[in-house]
Coordinates of C-alpha atoms in Angstrom, one line a residue:
X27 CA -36.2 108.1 -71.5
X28 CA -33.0 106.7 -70.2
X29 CA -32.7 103.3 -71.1
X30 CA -30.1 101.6 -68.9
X31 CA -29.5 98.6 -71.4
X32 CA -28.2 100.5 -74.0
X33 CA -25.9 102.4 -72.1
X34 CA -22.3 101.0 -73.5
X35 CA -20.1 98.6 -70.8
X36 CA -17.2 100.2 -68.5
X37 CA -13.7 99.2 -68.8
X38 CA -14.7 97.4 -65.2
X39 CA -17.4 95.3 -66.4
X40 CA -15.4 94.1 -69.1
X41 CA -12.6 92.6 -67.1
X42 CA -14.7 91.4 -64.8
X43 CA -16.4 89.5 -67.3
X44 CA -13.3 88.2 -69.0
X45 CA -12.2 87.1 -65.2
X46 CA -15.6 84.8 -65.1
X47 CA -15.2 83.6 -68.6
X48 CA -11.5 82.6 -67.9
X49 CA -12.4 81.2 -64.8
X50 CA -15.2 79.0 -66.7
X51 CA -12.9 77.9 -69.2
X52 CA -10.3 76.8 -66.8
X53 CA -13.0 75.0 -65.1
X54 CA -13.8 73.3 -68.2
X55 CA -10.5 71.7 -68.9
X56 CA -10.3 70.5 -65.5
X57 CA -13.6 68.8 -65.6
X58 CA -12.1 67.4 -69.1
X59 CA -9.0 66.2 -67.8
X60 CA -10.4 64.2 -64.7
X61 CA -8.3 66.2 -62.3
X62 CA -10.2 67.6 -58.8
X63 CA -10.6 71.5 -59.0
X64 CA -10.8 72.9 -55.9
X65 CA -11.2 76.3 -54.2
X66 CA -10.9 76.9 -50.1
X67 CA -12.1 79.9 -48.0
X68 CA -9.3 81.6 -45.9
X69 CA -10.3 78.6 -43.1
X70 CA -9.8 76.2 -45.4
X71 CA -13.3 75.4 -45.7
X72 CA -14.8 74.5 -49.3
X73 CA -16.5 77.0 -51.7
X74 CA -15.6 75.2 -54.9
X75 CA -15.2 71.9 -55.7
X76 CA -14.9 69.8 -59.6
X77 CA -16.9 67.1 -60.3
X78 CA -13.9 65.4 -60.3
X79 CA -13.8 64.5 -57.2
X80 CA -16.4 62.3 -57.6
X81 CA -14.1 59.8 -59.2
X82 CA -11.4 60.4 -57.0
X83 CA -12.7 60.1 -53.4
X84 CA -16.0 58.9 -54.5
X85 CA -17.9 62.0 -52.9
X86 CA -20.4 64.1 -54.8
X87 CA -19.7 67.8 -54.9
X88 CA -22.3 68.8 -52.4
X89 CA -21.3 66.4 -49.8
X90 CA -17.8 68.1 -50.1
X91 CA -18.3 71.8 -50.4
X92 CA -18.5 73.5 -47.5
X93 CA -16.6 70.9 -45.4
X94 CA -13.0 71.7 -44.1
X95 CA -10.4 69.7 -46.1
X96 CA -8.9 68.2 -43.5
X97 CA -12.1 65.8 -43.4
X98 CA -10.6 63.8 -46.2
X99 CA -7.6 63.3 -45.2
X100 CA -6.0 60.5 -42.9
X101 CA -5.1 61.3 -39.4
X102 CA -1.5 62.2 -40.4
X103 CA -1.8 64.0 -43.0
X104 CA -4.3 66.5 -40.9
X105 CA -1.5 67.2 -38.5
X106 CA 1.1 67.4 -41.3
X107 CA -0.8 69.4 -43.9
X108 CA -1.5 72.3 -41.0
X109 CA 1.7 74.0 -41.5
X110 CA 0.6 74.6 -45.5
X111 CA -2.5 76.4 -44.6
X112 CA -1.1 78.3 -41.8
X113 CA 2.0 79.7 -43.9
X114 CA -0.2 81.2 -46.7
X115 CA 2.5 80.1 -49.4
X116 CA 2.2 78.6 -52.3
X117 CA 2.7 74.6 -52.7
X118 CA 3.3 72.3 -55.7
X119 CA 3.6 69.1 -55.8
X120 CA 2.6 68.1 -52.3
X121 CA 1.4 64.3 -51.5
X122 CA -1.7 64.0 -49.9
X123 CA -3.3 60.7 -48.1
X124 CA -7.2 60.9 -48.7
X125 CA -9.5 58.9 -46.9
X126 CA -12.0 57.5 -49.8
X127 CA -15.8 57.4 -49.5
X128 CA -15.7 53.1 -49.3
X129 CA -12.5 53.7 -46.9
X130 CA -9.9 52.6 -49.0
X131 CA -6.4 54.8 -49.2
X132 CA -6.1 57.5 -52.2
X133 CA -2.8 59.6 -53.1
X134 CA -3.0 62.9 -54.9
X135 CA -0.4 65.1 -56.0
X136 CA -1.5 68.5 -54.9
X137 CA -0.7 71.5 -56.0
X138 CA -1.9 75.1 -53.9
X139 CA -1.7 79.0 -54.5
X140 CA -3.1 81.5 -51.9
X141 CA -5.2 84.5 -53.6
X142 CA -4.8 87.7 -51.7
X143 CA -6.8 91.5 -52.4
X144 CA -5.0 94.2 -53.2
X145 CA -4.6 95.2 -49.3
X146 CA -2.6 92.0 -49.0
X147 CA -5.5 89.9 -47.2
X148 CA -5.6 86.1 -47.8
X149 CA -9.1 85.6 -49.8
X150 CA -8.9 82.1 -50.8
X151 CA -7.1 79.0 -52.0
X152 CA -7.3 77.9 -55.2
X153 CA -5.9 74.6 -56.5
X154 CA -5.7 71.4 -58.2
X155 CA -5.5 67.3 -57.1
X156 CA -3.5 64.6 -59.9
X157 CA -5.1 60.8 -58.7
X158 CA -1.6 59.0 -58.7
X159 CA -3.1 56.0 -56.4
X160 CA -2.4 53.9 -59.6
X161 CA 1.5 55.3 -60.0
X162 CA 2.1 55.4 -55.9
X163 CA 1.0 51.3 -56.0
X164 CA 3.6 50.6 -58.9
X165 CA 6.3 53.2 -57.6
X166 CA 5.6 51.3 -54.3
X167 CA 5.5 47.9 -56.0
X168 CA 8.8 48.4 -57.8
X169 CA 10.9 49.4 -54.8
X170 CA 9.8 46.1 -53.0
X171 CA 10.6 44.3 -56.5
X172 CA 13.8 46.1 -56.1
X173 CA 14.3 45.8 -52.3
X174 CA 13.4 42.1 -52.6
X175 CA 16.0 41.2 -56.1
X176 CA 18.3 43.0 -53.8
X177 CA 18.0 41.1 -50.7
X178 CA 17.6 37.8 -52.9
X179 CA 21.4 39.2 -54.9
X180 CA 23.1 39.8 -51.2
X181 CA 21.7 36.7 -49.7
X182 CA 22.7 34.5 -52.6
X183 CA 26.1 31.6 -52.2
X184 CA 27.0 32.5 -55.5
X185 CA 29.0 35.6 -56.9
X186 CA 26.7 37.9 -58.5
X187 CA 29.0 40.4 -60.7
X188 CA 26.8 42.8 -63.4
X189 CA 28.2 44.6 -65.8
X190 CA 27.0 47.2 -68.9
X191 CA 28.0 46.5 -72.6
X192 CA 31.6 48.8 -71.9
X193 CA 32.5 45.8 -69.5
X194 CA 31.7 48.1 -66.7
X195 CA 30.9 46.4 -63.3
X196 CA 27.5 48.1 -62.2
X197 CA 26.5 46.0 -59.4
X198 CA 29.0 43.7 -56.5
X199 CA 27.0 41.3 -54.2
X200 CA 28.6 40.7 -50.7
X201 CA 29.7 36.7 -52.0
X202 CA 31.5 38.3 -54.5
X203 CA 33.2 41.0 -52.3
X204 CA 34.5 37.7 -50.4
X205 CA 35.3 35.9 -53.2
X206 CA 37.5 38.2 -54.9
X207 CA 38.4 40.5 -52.0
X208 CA 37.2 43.5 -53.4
X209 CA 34.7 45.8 -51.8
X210 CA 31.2 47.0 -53.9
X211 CA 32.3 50.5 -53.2
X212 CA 35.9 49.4 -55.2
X213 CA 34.5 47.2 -57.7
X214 CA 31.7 49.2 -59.1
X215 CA 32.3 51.5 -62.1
X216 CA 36.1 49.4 -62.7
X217 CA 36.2 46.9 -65.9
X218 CA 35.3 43.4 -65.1
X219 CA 38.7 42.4 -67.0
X220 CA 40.9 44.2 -64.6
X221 CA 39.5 43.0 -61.3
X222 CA 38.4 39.0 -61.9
X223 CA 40.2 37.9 -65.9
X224 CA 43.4 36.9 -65.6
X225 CA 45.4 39.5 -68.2
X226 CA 45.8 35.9 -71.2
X227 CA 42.0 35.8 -71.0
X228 CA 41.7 39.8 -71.4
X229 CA 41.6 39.7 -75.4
X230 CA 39.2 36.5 -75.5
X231 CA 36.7 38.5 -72.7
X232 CA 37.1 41.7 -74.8
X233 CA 36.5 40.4 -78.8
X234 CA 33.5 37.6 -77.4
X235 CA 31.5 41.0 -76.1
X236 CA 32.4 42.4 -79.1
X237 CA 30.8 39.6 -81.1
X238 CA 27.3 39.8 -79.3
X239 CA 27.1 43.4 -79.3
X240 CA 27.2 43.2 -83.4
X241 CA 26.0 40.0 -84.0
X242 CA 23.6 38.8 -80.4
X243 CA 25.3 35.6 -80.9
X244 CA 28.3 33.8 -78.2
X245 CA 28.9 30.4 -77.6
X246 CA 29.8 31.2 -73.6
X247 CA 26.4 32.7 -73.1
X248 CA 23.5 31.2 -71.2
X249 CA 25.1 27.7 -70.6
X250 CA 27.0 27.0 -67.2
X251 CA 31.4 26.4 -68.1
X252 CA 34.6 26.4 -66.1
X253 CA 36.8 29.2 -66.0
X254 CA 40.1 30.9 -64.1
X255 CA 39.6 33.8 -62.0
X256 CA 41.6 36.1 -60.3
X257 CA 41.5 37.3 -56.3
X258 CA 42.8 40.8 -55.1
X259 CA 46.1 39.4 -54.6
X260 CA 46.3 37.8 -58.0
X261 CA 46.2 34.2 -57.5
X262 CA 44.0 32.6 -59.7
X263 CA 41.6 29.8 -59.0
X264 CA 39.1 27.7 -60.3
X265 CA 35.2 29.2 -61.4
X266 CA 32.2 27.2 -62.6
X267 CA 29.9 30.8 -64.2
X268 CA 26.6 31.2 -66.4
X269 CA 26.7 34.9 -68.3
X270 CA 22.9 36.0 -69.2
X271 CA 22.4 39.2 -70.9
X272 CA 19.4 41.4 -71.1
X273 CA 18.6 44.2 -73.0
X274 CA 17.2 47.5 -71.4
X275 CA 16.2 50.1 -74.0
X276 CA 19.6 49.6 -76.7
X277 CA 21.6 48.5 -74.3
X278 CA 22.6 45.7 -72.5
X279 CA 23.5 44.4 -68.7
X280 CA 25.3 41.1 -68.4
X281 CA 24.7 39.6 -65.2
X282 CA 27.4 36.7 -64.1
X283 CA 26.7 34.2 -61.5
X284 CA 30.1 32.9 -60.2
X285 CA 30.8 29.7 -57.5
X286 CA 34.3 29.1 -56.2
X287 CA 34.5 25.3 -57.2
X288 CA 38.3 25.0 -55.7
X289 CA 36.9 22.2 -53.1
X290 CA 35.4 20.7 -55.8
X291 CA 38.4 20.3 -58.7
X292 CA 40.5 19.3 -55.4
X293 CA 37.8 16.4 -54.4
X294 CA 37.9 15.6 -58.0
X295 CA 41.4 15.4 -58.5
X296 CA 41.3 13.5 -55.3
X297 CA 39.1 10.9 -57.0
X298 CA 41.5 10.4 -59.9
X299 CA 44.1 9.6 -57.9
X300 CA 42.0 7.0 -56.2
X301 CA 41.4 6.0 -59.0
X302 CA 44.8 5.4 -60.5
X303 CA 46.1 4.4 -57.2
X304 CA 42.6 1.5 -57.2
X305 CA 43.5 0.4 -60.5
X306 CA 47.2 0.3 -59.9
X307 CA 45.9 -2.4 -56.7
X308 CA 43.7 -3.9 -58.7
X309 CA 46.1 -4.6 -61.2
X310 CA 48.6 -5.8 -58.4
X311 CA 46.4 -8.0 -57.1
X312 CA 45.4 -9.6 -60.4
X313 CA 49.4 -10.3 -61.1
X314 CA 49.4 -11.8 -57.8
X315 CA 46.3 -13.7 -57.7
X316 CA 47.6 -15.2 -61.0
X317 CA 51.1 -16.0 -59.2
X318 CA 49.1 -17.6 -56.3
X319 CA 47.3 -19.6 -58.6
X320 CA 50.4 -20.9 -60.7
X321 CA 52.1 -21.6 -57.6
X322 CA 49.6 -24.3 -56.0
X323 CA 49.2 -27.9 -57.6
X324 CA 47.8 -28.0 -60.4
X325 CA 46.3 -31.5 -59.9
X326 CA 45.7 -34.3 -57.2
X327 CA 48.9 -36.8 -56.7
X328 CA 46.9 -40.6 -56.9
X329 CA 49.2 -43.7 -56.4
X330 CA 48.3 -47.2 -55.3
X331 CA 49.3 -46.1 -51.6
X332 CA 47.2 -42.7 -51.2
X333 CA 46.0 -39.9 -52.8
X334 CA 46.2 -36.0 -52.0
X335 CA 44.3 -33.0 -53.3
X336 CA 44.0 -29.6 -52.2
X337 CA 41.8 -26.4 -53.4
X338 CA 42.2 -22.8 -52.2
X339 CA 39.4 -20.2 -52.7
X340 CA 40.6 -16.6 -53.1
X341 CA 38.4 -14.3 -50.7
X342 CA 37.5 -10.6 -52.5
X343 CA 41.0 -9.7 -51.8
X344 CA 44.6 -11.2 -52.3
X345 CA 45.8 -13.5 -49.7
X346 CA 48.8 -15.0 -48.2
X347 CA 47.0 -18.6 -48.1
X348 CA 49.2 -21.8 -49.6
X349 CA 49.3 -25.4 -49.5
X350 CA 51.8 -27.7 -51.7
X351 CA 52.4 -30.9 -51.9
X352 CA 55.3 -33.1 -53.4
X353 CA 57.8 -36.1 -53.4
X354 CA 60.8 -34.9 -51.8
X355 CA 62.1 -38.6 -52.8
X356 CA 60.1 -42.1 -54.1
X357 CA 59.6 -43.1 -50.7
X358 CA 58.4 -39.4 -48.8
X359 CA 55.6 -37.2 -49.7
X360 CA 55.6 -33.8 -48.3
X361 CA 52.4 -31.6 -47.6
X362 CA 52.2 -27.9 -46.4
X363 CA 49.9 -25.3 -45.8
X364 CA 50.4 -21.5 -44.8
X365 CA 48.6 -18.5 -44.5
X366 CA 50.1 -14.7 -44.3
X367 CA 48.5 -12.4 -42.0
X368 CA 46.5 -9.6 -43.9
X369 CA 44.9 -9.1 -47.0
X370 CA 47.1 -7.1 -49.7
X371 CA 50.2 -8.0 -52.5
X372 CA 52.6 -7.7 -49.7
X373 CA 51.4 -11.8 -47.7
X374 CA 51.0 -13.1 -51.4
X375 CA 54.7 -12.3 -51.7
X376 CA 55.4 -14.0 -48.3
X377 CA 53.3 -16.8 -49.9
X378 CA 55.7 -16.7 -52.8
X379 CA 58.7 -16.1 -50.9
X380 CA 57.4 -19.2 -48.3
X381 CA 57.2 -21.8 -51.2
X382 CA 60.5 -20.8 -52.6
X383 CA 62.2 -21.1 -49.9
X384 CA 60.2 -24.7 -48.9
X385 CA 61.0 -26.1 -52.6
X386 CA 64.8 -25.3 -51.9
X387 CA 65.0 -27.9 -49.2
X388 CA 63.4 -30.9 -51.3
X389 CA 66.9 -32.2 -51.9
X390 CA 67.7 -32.0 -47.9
X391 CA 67.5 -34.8 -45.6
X392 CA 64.9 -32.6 -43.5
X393 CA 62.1 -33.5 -41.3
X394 CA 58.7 -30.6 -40.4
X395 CA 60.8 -29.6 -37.5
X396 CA 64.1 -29.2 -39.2
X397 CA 62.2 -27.4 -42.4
X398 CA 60.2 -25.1 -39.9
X399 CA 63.6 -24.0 -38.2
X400 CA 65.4 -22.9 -41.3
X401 CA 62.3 -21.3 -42.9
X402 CA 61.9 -19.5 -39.5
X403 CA 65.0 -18.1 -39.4
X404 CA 65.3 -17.6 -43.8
X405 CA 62.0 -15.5 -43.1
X406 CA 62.7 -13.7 -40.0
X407 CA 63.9 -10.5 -40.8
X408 CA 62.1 -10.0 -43.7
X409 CA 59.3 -11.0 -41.6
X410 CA 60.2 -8.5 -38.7
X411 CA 60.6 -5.5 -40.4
X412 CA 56.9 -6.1 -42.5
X413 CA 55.0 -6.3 -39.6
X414 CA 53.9 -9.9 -41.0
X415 CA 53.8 -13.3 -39.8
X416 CA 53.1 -16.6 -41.3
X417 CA 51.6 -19.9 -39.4
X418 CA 52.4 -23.0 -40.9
X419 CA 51.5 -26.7 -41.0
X420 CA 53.9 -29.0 -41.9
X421 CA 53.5 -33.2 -42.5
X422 CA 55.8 -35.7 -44.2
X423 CA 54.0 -39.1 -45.2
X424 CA 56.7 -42.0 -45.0
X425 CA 55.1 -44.1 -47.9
X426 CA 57.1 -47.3 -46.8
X427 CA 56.5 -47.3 -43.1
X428 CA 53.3 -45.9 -43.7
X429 CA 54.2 -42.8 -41.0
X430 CA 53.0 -39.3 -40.7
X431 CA 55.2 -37.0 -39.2
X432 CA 54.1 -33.4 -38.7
X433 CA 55.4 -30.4 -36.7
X434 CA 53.4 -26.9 -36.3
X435 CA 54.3 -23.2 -36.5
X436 CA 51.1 -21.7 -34.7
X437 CA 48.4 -23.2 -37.7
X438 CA 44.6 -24.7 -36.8
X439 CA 46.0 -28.3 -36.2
X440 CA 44.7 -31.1 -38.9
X441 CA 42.0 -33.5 -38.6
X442 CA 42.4 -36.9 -38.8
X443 CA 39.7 -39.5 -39.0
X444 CA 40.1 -43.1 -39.5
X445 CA 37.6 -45.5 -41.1
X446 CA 34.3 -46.2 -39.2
X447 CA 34.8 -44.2 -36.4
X448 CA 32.4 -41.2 -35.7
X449 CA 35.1 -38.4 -34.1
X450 CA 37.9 -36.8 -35.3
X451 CA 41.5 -36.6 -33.8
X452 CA 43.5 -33.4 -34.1
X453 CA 46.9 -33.5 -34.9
X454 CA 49.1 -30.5 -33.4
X455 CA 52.6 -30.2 -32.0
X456 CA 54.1 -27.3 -30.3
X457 CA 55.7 -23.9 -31.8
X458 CA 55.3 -20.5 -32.2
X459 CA 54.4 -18.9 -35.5
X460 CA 57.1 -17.7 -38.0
X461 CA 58.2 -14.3 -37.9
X462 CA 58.0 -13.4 -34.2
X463 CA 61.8 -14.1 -32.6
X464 CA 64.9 -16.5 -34.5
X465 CA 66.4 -20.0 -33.8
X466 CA 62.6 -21.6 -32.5
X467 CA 63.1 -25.0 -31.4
X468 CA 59.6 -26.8 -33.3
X469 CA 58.0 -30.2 -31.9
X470 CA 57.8 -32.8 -34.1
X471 CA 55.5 -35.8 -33.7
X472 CA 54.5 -39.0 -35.5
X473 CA 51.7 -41.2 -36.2
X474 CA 50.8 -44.3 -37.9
X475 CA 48.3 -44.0 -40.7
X476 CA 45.9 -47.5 -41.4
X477 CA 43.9 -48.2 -44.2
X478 CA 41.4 -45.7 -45.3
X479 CA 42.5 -42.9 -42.6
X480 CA 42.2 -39.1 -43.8
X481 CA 43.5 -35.8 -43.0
X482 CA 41.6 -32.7 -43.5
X483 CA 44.0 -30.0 -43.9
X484 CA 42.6 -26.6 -43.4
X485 CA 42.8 -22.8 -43.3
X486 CA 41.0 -20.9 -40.2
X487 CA 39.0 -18.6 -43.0
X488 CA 37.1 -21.7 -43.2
X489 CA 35.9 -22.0 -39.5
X490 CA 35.7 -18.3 -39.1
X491 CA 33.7 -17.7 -42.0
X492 CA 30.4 -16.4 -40.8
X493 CA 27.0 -16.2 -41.7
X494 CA 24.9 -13.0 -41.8
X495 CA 24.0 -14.1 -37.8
X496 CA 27.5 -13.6 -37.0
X497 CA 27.9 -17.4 -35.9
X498 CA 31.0 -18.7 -36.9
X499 CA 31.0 -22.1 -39.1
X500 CA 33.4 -23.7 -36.6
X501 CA 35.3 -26.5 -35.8
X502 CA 32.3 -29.0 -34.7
X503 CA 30.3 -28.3 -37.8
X504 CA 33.8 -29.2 -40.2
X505 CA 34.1 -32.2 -38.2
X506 CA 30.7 -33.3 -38.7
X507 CA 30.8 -32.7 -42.6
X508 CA 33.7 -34.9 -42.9
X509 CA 33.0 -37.6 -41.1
X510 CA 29.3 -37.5 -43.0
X511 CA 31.3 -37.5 -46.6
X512 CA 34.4 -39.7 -45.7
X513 CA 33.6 -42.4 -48.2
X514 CA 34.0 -39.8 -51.0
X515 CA 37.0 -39.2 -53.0
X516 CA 38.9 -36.2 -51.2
X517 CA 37.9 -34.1 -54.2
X518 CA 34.3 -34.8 -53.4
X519 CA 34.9 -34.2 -50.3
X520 CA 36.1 -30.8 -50.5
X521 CA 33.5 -30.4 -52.5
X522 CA 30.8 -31.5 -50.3
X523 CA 32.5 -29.3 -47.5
X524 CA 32.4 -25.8 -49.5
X525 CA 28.5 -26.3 -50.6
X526 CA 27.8 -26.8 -47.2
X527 CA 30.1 -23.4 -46.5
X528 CA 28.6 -21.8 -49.0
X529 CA 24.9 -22.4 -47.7
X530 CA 25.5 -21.8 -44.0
X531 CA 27.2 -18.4 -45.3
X532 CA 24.3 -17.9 -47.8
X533 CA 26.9 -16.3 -50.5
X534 CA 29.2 -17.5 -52.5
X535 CA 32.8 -15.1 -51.4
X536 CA 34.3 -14.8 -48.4
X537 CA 36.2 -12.6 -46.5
X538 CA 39.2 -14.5 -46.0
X539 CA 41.0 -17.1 -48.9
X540 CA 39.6 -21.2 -47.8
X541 CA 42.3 -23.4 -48.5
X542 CA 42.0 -27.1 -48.1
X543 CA 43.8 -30.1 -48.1
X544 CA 42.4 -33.9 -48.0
X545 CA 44.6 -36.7 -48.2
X546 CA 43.6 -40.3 -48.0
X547 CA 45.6 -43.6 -47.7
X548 CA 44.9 -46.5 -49.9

C-alpha cells in the first residue's frame, strides 16, 4: 500500500517550513526583548499581536487582536497616522501616542513594513513598537532643564560669559552683549582674551588656564575678585567676577559671572574723599576749637571792687562765640562778648580776628561806642565779601565812679539785677550789627552800679536752645534762674544756669556754642 508518511518532503514544504520556523524564532526574541510584535491585516486590523504589549499598554493580547490600531492611539495621532496606512510604504522610526489601559499617555518608537504577494497586493503589516515613555519624560525633562537654565542665564543682571578649556567663548547672555557691546552671534566661538582681557592681562589669563588644566588647581577660581575689562571700543572699566569650572566627560566649561561695578568704585572713591575732606574739617576744627579756647580768659578777675567770670560751651561744631575781659588801665575794666554767624573755621577766625583787633585798642582812650566804630569799619570788608557778620556787646566798668558804660552792635542786650529785687533790667543801646554797611554811628549809654548789682552777659544759643518739644529755653526762664541763684558767686551761678540748661534740654550738647558772662560788684 501507499503510505503517504513516508513519502519524502517537496522543495515547497520545506521552505514553507523554514518560513514558520523563522517566523517563530523572530517571535521569540521579541517576546525576550520586551518589545510589542505586531502584525495588521490590509485594514489595519490586528491578526498578531506579542505578549509584549501587555507591559506596554497594559492590554492582554486577546483584548487587542482583532481591534483596528487606531483604538490605541490618542485622538491626534489617529488623524496623523492615516496617511502611513494609506501610502503602503514602509516606516521607521515613527512616534506614536498610545492611550494606556489606566489612561495614562505611552510613546513608542514604531517601526512598519508592508508585505505584499507576488501579484503586488498589500497582504499585511508587519512590525515592531520600542516603549520610550521613560526616554520621552527625560528627553522632555532636559529641554525644560535647558529652556529654564536658559531663561534663568538671559534674565540674569550679571554677565554670564562660558567658555571651553581652548578659552573659547561658547555661550553670551544678553547682560553681557550690553556690557561689552558685542553680540552672542559675534562673541561665540572668539577667545575670551580678545574680546573682554585687556592685551597686559592676556599672558596671566593664558598660563593661569594653563595651570588648572595640568594641575586642577588656581587661586582665581571659585572665590568672587576685582578685575579690568575691556568694552567693544576698548575702554576698560572696572569688574567684580567668580570663574567656576566644570568638567563634562575630559573636558572642561568655565562659566564667568561678571557685574559692572563702575557706580560702585566711583561711590567709593566718593566716600574717600569724604573722608579726607571730613578729616581735613575735623582736623580744622580741632586747631580752632583749641585757638578759641586759648583765646578766652583763662580765669575770673576778683578785686575788692567786683569780680567777673565768664564760660563758653562749644556746640558739636566750631563757633564764632567770644567774650574777654581786661583792664584797659587801673581804674577801667573792659568786658565783651561776640558771636559770628554760622558754624564752620571761617566765624572762629572772625572770632580771632575780632579779639585782635579789640586788644589793639587797650592802649586808646576809647569808650564801647568809639571801640564799636573802628572795629566796624577794621572788619567791614573782610566782613562783606565772607558773607559774615558779627553782633557785639560791648561794657566798660569805671572802677572809681563806680559806672557802666555799654554800647551794642545788634547782641541780646545784658541783664542786670540789683540786690533784693525780683526783676531784671535789660541793658541795650542802639546799632546795627558789624559787617552790614561802614562808618555806623553806635549809642552809648551809662549806668550806675550799687552794691551787690550783677550783669548776666549772654549768648542767644543759650535762649534758643530747645528741648526735644521744640520750646525754646527763653528769656523769662534765664531771668528767673538768676534772680533764684543771685547770692552765688558768678561761677556758681553760671553753673547753676547750665544744669538747669542742660535739664530742660535733656542732653548735654547743643547746637549752637553758650557763652556767658557774670560780673558782680563788691
Amino acid at each position: 500500500m501507499h503510505n503517504p508518511t513516508n513519502e519524502k518532503s517537496t522543495p515547497c514544504t520545506e521552505v514553507e517550513s523554514a518560513l514558520i520556523e523563522s517566523e517563530e524564532r523572530f517571535r521569540q526574541m521579541a517576546e525576550m526583548t520586551g518589545e510589542w510584535l505586531w502584525e495588521q491585516d490590509s485594514f489595519g486590523y490586528y491578526i498578531y499581536c506579542s505578549t509584549a504589549v501587555n507591559q506596554i499598554l497594559g492590554f492582554s493580547q486577546s483584548q487587542v487582536i482583532g481591534k483596528h490600531y487606531s483604538e490605541f492611539l490618542t485622538p491626534q495621532d489617529k488623524a496623523n497616522q492615516q496617511s502611513y496606512a494609506n501610502s503602503q510604504q514602509p516606516f521607521y522610526g515613527l512616534t506614536n501616542h498610545y492611550q494606556h489601559k489606566d489612561g495614562h499617555l505611552v510613546y513608542t518608537e514604531s517601526t512598519g513594513l508592508p508585505i505584499f504577494n507576488s501579484q503586488g497586493k498589500l497582504l499585511k503589516w508587519r512590525g515592531v513598537d520600542r516603549d520610550i515613555t521613560a526616554r520621552k519624560h527625560f528627553q522632555d525633562a532636559l529641554i525644560e532643564s535647558e529652556r529654564h537654565t536658559r531663561l534663568i542665564i538671559e534674565s540674569s543682571l550679571s554677565a554670564i560669559v562660558i567658555m571651553d578649556s581652548y578659552g573659547i567663548i561658547t555661550d553670551w547672555n544678553h547682560q553681557a552683549e550690553k556690557m561689552f557691546g558685542w553680540s552672542r552671534t559675534e562673541a561665540i566661538g572668539q577667545r575670551l582674551a580678545e574680546l573682554v582681557i585687556p592685551r597686559r592681562f592676556h599672558d596671566a589669563h593664558w598660563q593661569g588656564l594653563q595651570t588648572f588644566l595640568l594641575t586642577g588647581k588656581e587661586r582665581l577660581l571659585n572665590r568672587l575678585i576685582e578685575h579690568v575689562a575691556i568694552r567693544r571700543d576698548r575702554t576698560e572699566f572696572p569688574v567684580e567676577l567668580s570663574i567656576s569650572p566644570l568638567k563634562l566627560g575630559n573636558a572642561y566649561s568655565f562659566s564667568g559671572f561678571i557685574h559692572d561695578i563702575t557706580a560702585r568704585k566711583d561711590a567709593e572713591r566718593q566716600i574717600q574723599q569724604a573722608q579726607v575732606n571730613l578729616a581735613i574739617a575735623q582736623s580744622e576744627l580741632k586747631i580752632a576749637q583749641q585757638i578759641q579756647a586759648s583765646l578766652l580768659p583763662s580765669e575770673p578777675i576778683k578785686s575788692s571792687h567786683f569780680e567777673v567770670t565768664g564760660i563758653c560751651l562749644p556746640a558739636d561744631k566750631i563757633g564764632g562765640d567770644y567774650f574777654d575781659y581786661f583792664f584797659r588801665d587801673k581804674n577801667r575794666l573792659d568786658m565783651v562778648i561776640s558771636d559770628v554767624s554760622g558754624h564752620s573755621i571761617g566765624p572762629a577766625l572772625f572770632m580771632v580776628e575780632t579779639r585782635s583787633a579789640i586788644r589793639t585798642q587797650v592802649n586808646a582812650l576809647r569808650t564801647p561806642a568809639e571801640t564799636l566804630n573802628v572795629l566796624n569799619n577794621f572788619l567791614f570788608e573782610d566782613l562783606n565779601k565772607s558773607d559774615y557778620f558779627i553782633t557785639l556787646f560791648y561794657l566798660q566798668y569805671d572802677i572809681a565812679n563806680q559806672q557802666l558804660s555799654f554800647a551794642n552792635a545788634g547782641h541780646p542786650p545784658p541783664l542786670l539785677l540789683s540786690p533784693f529785687q525780683n526783676e531784671c533790667r535789660q541793658l541795650d543801646a542802639d546799632g546795627l550789627i558789624l559787617g552790614i554797611r561802614e562808618n555806623v554811628v553806635f549809642e552809648e549809654k551809662t549806668t550806675s552800679l550799687g552794691k551787690g548789682d550783677l550783669l548776666l552777659i549772654y549768648t542767644d544759643g543759650l535762649t534758643e536752645a530747645e528741648n526735644s518739644d521744640g520750646e525754646f529755653f527763653g528769656l523769662e526762664r534765664v531771668s528767673d534762674i538768676f534772680i533764684q541763684y543771685a547770692q552765688l558767686t558768678p561761677q556758681k551761678i553760671i553753673h547753676n544756669i547750665l544744669e538747669e540748661l542742660k535739664q530742660f534740654c535733656q542732653k548735654d550738647t547743643f547746637k549752637d556754642d553758650i557763652t556767658l558772662m557774670v560780673f558782680k560788684r563788691g
